[in-house]
mmCIF file of N, CA, C and O and ligand atoms in Angstrom:
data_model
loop_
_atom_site.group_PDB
_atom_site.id
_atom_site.type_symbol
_atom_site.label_atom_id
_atom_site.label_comp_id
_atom_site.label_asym_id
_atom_site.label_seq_id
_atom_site.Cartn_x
_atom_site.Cartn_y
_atom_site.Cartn_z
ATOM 1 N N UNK A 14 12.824 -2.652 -3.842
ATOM 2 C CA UNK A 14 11.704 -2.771 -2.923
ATOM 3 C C UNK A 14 10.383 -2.749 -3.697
ATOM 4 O O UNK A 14 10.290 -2.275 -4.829
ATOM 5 N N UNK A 15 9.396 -3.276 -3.036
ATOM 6 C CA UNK A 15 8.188 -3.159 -3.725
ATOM 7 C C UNK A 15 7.375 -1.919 -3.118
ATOM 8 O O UNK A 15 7.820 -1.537 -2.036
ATOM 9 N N UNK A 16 6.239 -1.202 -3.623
ATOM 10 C CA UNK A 16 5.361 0.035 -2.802
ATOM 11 C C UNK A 16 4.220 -0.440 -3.143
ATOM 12 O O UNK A 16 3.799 -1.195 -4.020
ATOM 13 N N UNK A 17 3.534 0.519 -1.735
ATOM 14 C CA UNK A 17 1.830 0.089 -2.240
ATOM 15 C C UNK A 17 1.423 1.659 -2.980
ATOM 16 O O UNK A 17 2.081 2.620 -2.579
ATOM 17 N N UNK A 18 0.569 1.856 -3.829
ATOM 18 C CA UNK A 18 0.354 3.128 -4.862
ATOM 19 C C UNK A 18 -1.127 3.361 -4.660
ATOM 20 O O UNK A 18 -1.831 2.717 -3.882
ATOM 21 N N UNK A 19 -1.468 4.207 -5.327
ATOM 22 C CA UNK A 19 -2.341 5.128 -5.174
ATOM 23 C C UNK A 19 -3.716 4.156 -4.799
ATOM 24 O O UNK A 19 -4.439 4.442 -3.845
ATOM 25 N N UNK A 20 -3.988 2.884 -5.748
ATOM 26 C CA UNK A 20 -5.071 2.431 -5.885
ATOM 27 C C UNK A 20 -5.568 1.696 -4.517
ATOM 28 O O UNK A 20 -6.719 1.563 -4.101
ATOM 29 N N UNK A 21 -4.555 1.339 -4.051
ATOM 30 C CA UNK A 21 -4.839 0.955 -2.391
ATOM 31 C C UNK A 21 -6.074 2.008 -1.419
ATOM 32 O O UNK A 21 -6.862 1.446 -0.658
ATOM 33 N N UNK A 22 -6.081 3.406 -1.575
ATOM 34 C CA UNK A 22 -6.439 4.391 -0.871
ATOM 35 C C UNK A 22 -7.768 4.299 -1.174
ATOM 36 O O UNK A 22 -8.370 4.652 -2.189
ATOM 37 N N UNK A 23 -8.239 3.664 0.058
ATOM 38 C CA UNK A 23 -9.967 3.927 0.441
ATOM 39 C C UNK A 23 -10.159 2.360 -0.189
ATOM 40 O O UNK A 23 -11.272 2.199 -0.690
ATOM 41 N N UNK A 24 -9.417 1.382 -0.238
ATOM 42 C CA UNK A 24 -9.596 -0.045 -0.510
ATOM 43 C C UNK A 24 -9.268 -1.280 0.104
ATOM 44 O O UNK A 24 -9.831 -2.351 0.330
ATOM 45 N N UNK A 25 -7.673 -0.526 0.380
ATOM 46 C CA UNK A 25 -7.681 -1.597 1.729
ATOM 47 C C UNK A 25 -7.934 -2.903 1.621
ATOM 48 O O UNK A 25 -8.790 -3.349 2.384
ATOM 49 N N UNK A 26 -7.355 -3.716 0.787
ATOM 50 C CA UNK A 26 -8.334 -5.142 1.321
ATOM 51 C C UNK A 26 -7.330 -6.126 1.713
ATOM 52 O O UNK A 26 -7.368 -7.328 1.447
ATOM 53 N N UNK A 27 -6.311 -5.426 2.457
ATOM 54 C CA UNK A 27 -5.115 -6.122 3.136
ATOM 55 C C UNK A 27 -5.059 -7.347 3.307
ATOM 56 O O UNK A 27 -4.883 -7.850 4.416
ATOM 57 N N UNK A 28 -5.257 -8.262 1.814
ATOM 58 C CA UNK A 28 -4.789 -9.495 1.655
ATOM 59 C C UNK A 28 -3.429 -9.618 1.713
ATOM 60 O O UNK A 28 -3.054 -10.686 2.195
ATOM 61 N N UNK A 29 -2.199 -8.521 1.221
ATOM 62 C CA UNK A 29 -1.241 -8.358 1.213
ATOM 63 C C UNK A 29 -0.303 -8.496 2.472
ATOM 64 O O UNK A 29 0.897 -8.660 2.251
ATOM 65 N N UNK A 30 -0.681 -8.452 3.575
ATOM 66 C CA UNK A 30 -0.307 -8.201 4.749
ATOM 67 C C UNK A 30 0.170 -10.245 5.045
ATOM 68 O O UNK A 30 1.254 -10.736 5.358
ATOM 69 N N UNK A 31 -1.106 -10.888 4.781
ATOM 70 C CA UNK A 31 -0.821 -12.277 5.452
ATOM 71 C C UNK A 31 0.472 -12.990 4.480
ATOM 72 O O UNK A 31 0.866 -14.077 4.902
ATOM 73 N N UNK A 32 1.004 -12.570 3.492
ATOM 74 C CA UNK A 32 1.488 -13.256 2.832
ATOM 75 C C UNK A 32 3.201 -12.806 2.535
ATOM 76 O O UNK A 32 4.059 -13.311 1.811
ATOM 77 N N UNK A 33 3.219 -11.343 3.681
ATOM 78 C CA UNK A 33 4.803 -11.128 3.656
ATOM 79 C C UNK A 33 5.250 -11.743 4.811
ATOM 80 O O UNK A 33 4.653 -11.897 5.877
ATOM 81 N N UNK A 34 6.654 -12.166 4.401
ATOM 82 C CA UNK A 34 7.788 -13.138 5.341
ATOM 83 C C UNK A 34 8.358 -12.180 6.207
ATOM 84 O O UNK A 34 8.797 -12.463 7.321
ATOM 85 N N UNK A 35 8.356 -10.857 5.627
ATOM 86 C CA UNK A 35 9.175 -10.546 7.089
ATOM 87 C C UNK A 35 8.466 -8.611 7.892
ATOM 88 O O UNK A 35 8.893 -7.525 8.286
ATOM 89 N N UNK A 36 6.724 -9.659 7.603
ATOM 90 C CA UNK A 36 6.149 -8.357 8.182
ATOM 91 C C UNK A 36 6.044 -7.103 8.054
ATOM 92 O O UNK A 36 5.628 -6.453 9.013
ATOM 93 N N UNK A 37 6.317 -6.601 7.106
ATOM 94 C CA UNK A 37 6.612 -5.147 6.731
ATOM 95 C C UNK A 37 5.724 -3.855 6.248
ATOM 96 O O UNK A 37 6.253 -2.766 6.023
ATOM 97 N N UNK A 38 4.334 -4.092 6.116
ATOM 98 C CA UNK A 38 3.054 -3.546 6.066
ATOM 99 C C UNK A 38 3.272 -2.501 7.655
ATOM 100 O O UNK A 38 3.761 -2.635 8.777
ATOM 101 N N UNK A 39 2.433 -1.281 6.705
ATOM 102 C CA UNK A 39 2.274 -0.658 8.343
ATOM 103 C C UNK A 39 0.832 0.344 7.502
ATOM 104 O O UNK A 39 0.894 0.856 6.384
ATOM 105 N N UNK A 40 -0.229 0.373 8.354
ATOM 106 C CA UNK A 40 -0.889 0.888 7.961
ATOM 107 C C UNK A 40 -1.716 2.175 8.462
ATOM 108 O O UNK A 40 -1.969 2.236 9.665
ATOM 109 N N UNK A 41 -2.235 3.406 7.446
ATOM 110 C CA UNK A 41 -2.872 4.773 7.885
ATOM 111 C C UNK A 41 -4.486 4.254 7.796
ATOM 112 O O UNK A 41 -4.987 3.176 7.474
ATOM 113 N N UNK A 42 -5.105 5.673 8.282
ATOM 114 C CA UNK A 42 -6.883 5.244 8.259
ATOM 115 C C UNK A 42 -7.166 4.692 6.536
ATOM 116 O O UNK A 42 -8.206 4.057 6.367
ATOM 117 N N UNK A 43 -6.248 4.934 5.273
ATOM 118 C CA UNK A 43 -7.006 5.065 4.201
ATOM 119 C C UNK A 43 -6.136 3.832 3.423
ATOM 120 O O UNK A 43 -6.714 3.250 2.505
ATOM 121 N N UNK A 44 -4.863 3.460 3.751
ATOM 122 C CA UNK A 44 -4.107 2.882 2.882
ATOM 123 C C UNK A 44 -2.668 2.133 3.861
ATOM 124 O O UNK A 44 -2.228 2.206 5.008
ATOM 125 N N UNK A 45 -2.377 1.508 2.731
ATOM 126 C CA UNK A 45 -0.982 0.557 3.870
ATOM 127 C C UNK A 45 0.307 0.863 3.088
ATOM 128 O O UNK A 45 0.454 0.863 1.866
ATOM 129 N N UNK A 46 0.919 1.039 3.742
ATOM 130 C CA UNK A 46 2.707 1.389 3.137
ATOM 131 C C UNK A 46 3.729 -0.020 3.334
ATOM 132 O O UNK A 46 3.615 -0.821 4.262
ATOM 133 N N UNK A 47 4.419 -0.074 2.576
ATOM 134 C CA UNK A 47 5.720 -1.115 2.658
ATOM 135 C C UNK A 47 6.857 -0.013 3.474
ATOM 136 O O UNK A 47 6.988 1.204 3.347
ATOM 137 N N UNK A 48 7.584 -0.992 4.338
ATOM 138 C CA UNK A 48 8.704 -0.025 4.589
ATOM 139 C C UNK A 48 9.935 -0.572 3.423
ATOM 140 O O UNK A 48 10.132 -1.651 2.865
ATOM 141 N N UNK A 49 10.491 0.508 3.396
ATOM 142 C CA UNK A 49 11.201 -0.379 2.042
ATOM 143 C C UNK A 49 12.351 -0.788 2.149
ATOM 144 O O UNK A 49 12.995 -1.283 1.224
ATOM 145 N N UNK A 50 12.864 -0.579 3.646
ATOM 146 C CA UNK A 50 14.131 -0.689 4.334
ATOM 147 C C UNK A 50 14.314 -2.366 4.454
ATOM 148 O O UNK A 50 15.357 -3.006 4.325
ATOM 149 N N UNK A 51 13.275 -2.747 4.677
ATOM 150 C CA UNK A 51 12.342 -3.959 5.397
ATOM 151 C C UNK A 51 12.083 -5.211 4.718
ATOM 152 O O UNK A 51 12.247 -6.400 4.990
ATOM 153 N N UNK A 52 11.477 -4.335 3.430
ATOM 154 C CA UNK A 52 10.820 -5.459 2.177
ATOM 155 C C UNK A 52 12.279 -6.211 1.527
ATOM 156 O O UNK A 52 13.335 -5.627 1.282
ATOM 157 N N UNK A 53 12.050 -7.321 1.383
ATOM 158 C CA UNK A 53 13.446 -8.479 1.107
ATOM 159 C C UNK A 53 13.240 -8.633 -0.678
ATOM 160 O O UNK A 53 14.028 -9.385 -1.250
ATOM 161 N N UNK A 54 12.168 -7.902 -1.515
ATOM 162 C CA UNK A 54 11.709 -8.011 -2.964
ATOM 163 C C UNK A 54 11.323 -9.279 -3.319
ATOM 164 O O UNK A 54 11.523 -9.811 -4.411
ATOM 165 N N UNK A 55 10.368 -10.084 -1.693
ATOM 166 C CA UNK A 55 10.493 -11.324 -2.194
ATOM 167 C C UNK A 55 9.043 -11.400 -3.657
ATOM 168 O O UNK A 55 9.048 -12.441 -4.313
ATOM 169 N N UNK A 56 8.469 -10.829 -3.855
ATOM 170 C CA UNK A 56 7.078 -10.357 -4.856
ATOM 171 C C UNK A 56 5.877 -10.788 -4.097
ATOM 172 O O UNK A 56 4.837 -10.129 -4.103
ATOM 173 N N UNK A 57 6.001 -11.697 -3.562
ATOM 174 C CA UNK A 57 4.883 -12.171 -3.218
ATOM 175 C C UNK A 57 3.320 -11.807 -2.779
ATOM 176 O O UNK A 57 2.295 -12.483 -2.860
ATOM 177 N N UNK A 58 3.579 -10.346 -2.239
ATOM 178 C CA UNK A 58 2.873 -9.554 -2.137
ATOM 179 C C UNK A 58 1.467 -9.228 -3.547
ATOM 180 O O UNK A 58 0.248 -9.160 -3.702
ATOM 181 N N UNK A 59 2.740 -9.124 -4.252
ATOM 182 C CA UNK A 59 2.174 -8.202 -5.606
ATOM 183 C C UNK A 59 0.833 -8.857 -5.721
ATOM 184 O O UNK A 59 -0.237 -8.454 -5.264
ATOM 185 N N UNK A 60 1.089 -9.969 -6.431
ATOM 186 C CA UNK A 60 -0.460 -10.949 -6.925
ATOM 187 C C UNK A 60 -1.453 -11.374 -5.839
ATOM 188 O O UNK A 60 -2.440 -12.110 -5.846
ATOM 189 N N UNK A 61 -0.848 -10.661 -4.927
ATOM 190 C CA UNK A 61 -2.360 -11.290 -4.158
ATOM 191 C C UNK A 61 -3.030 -9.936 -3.686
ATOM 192 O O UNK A 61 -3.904 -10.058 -2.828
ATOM 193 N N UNK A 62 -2.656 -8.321 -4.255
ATOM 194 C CA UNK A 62 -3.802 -7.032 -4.315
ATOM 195 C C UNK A 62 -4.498 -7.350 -5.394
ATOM 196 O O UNK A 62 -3.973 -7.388 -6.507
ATOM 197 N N UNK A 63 -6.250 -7.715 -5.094
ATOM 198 C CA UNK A 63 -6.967 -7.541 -5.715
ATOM 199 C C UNK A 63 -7.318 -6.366 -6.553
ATOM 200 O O UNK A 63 -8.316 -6.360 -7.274
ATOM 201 N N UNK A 64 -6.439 -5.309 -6.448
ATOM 202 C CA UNK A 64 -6.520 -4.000 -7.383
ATOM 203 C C UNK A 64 -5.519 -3.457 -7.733
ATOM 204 O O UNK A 64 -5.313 -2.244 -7.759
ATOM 205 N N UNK A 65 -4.626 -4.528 -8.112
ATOM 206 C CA UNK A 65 -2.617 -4.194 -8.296
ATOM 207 C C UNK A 65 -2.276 -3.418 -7.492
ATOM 208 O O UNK A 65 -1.107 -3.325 -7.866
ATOM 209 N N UNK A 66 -2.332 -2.866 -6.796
ATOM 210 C CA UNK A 66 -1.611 -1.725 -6.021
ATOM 211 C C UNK A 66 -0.542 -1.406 -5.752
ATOM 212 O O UNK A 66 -0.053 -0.279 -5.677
ATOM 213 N N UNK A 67 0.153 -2.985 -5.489
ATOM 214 C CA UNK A 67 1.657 -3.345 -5.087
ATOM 215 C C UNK A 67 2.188 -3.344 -6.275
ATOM 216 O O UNK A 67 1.669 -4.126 -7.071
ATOM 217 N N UNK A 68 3.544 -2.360 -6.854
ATOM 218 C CA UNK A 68 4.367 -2.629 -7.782
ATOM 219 C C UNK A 68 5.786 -2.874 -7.312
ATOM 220 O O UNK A 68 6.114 -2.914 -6.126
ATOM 221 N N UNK A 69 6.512 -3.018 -8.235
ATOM 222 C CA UNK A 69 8.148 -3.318 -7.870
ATOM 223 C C UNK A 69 8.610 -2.060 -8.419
ATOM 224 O O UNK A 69 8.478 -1.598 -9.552
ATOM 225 N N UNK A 70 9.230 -1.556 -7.289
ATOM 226 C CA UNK A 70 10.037 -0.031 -7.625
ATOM 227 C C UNK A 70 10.875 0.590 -8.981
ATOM 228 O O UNK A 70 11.800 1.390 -8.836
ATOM 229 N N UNK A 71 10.599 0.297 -9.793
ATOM 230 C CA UNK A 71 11.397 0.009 -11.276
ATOM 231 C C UNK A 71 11.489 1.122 -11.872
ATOM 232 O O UNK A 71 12.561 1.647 -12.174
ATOM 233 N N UNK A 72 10.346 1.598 -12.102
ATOM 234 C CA UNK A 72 9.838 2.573 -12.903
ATOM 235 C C UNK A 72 9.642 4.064 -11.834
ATOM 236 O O UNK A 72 9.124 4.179 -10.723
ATOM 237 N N UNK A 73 10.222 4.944 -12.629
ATOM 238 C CA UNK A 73 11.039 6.193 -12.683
ATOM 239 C C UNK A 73 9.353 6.629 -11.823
ATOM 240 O O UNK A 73 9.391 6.899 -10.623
ATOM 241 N N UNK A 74 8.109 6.646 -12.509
ATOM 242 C CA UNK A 74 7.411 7.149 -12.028
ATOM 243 C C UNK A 74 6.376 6.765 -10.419
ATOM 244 O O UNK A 74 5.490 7.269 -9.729
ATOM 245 N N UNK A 75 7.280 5.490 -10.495
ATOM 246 C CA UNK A 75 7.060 4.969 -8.153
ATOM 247 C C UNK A 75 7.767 6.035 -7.749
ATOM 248 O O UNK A 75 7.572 6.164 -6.540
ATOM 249 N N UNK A 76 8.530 6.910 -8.176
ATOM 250 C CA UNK A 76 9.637 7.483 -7.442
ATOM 251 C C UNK A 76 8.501 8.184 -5.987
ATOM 252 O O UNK A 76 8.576 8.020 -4.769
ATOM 253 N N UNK A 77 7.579 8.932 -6.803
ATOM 254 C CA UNK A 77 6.923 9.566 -5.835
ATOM 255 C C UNK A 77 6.088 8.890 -4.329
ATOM 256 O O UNK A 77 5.788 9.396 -3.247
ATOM 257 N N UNK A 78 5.941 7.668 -4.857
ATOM 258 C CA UNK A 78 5.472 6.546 -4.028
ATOM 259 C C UNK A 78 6.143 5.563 -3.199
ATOM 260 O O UNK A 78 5.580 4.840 -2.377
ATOM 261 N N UNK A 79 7.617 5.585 -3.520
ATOM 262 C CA UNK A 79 8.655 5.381 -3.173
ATOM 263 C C UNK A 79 8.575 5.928 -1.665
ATOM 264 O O UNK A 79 8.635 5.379 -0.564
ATOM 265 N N UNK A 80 8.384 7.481 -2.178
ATOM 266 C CA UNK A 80 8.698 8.160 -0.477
ATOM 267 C C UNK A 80 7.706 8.563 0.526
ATOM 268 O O UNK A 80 7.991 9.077 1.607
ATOM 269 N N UNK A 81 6.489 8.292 0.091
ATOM 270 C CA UNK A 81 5.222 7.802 0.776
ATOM 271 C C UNK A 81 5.429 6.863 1.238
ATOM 272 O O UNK A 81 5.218 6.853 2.451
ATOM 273 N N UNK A 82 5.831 5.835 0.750
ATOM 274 C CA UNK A 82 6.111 4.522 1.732
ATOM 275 C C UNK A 82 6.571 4.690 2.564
ATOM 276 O O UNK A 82 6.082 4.481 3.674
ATOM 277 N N UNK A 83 8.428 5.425 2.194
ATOM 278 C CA UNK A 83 9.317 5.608 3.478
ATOM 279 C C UNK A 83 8.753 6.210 4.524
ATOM 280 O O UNK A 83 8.816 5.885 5.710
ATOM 281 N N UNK A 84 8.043 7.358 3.884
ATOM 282 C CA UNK A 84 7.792 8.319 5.009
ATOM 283 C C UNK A 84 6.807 8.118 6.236
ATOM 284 O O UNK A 84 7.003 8.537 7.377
ATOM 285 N N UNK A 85 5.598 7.324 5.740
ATOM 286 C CA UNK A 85 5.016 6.626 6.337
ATOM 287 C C UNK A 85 4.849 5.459 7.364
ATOM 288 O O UNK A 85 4.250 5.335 8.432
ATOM 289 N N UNK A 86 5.896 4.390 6.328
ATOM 290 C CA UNK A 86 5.747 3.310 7.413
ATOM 291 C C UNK A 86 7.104 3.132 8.669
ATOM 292 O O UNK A 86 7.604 2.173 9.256
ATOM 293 N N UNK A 87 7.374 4.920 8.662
ATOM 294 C CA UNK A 87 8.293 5.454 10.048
ATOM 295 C C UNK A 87 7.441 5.282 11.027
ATOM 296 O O UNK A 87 7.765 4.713 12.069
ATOM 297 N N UNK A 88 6.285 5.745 10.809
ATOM 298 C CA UNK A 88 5.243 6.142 11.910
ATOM 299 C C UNK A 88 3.724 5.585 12.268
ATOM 300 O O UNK A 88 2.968 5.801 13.215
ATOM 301 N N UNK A 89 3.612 4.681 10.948
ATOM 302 C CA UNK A 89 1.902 3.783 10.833
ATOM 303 C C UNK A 89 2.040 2.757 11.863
ATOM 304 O O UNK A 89 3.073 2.098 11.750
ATOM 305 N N UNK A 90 1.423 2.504 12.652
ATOM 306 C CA UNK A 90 1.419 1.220 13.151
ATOM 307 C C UNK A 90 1.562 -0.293 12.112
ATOM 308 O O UNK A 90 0.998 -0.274 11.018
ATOM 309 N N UNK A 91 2.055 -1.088 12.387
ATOM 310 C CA UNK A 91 2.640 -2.483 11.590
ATOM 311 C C UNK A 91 1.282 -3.040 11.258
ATOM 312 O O UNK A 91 0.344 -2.430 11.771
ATOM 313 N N UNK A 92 0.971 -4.145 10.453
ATOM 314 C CA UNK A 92 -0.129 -4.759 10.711
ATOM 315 C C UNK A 92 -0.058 -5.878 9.770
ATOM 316 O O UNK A 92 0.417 -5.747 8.642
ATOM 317 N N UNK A 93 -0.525 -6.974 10.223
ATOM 318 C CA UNK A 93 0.398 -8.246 9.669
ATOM 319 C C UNK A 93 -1.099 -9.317 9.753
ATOM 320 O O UNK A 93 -0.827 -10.497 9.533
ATOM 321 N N UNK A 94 -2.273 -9.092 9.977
ATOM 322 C CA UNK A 94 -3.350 -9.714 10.158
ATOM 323 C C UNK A 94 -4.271 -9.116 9.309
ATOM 324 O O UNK A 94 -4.856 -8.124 9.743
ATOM 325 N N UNK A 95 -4.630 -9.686 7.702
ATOM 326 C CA UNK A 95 -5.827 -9.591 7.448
ATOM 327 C C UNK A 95 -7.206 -8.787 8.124
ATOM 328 O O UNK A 95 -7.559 -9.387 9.140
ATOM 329 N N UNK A 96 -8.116 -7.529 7.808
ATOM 330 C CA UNK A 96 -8.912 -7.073 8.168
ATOM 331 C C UNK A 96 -10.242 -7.277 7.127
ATOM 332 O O UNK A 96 -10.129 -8.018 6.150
ATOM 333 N N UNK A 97 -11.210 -6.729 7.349
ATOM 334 C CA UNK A 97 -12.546 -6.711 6.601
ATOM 335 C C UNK A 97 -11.838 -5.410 5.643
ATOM 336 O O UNK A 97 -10.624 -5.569 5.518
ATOM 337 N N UNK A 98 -12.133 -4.739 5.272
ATOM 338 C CA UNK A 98 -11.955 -3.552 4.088
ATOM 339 C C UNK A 98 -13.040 -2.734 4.286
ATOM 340 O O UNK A 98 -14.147 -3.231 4.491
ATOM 341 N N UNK A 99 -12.868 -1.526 4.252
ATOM 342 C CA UNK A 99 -14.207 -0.906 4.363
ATOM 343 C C UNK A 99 -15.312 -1.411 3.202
ATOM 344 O O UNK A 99 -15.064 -1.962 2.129
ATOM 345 N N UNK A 100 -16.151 -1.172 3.567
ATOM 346 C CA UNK A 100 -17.755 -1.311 3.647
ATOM 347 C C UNK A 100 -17.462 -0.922 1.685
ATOM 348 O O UNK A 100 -17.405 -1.549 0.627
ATOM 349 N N UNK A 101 -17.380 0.131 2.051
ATOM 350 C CA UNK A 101 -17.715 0.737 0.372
ATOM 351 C C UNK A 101 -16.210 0.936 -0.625
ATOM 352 O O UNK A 101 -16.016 1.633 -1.621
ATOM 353 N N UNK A 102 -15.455 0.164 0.001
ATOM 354 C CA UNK A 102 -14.201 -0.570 -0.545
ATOM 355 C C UNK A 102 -14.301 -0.232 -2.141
ATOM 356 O O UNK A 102 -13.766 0.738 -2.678
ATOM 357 N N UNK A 103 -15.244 -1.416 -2.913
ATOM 358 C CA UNK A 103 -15.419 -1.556 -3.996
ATOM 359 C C UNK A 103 -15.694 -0.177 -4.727
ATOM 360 O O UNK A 103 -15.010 -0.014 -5.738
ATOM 361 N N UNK A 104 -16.286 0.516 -4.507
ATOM 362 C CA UNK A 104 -16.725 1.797 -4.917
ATOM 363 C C UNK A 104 -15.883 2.610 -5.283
ATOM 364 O O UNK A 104 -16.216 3.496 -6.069
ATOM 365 N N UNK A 105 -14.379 2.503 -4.735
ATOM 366 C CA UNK A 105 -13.104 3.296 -4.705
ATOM 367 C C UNK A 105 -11.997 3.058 -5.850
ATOM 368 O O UNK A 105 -11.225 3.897 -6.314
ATOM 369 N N UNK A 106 -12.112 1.806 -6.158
ATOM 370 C CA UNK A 106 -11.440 1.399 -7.207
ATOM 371 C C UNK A 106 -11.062 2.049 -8.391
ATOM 372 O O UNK A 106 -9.907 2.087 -8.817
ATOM 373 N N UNK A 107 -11.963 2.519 -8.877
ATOM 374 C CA UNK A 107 -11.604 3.363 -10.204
ATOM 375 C C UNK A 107 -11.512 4.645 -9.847
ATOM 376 O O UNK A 107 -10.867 5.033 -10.821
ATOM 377 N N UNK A 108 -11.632 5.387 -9.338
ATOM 378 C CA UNK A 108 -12.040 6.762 -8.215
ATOM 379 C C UNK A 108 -10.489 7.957 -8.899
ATOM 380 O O UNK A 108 -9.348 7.564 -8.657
ATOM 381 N N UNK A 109 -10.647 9.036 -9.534
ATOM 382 C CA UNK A 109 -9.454 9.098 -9.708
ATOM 383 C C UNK A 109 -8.423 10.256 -8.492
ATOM 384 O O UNK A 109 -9.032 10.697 -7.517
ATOM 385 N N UNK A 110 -7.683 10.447 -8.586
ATOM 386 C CA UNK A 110 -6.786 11.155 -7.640
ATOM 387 C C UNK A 110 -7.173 10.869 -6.218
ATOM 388 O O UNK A 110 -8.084 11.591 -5.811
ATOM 389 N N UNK A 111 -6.820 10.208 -5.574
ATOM 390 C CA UNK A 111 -7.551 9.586 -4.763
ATOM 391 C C UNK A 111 -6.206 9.968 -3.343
ATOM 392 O O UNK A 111 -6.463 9.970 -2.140
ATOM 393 N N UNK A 112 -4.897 10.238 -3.940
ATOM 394 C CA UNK A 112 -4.180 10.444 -3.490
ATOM 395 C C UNK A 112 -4.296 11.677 -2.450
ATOM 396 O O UNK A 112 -4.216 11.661 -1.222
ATOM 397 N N UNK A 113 -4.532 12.851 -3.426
ATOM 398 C CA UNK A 113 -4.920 14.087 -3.400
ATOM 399 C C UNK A 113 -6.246 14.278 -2.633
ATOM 400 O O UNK A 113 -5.919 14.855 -1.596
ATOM 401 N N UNK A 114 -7.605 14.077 -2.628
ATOM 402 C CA UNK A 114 -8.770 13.737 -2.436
ATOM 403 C C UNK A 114 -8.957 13.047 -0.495
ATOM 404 O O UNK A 114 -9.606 13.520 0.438
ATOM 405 N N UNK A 115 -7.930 11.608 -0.577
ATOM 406 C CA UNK A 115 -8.112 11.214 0.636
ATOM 407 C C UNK A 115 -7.020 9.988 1.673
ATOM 408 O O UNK A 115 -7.008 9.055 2.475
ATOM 409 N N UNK A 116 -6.122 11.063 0.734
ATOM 410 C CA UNK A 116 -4.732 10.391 1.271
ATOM 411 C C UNK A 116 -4.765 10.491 2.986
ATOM 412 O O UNK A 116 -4.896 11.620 3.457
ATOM 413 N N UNK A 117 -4.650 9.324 3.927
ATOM 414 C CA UNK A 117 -4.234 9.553 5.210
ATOM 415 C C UNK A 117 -3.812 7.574 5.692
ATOM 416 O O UNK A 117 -3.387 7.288 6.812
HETATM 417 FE FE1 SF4 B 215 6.812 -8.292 1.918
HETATM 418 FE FE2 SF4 B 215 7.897 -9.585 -0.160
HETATM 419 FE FE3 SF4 B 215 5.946 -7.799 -0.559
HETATM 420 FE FE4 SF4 B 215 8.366 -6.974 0.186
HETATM 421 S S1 SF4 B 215 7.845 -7.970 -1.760
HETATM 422 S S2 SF4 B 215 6.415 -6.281 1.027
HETATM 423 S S3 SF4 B 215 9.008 -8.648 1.544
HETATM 424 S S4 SF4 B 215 5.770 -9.747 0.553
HETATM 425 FE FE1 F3S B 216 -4.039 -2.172 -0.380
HETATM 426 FE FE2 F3S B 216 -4.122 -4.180 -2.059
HETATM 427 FE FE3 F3S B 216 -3.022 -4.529 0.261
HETATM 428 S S1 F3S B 216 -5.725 -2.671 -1.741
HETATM 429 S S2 F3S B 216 -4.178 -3.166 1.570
HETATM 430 S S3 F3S B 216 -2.304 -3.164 -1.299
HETATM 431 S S4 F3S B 216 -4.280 -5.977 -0.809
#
């Protein structure tokens, strides 16, 4: 499966959303989750976060992000339509622990 990771949070710029086949984005006030039950590994996702966010589950250290996804996109509402990004989007990008700070 693929996950969305830390750098998403408070960025949002859910280009990612128009370009999965089988809908699987669900998103909180700060960030968007893959369900991973859901995601088919088609990649497609990946290259189109303007701030990598989206990785492919590979590496030992998604594990933790792994279950943020799961746990999450039980209960986020779906969302499959492109939005604006917040306002001060850009500002967040490098931002560190962001997880910790303003995870929701
Ligand atoms: Fe959707 Fe494909 Fe990305 Fe999985 S890898 S979330 S199926 S676009
Ligand atoms: Fe987040 Fe990137 Fe999508 S910032 S909303 S994973 S395009």
């Amino acid at each position: 499966t693929y996950v969305v990771t830390e750098v998403c949070i408070k960025c949002k710029y859910t280009d990612c959303v128009e370009v999965c086949p089988v809908d699987c984005f669900y998103e909180g006030a700060n960030m968007l989750v893959i369900h991973p039950d859901e995601c088919i590994d088609c990649g497609v996702c990946e290259p189109e976060c303007p701030v990598d966010a989206i990785k492919p589950d590979t590496e030992p250290e998604l594990d933790q992000w792994l279950e943020v996804n799961r746990q999450y996109s039980e209960t986020w509402p779906n969302i499959t339509t492109k939005k604006d990004a917040p306002a001060n989007a850009d500002d967040f990008v490098a931002e560190p622990d962001k997880f910790q700070k303003y995870f929701s």
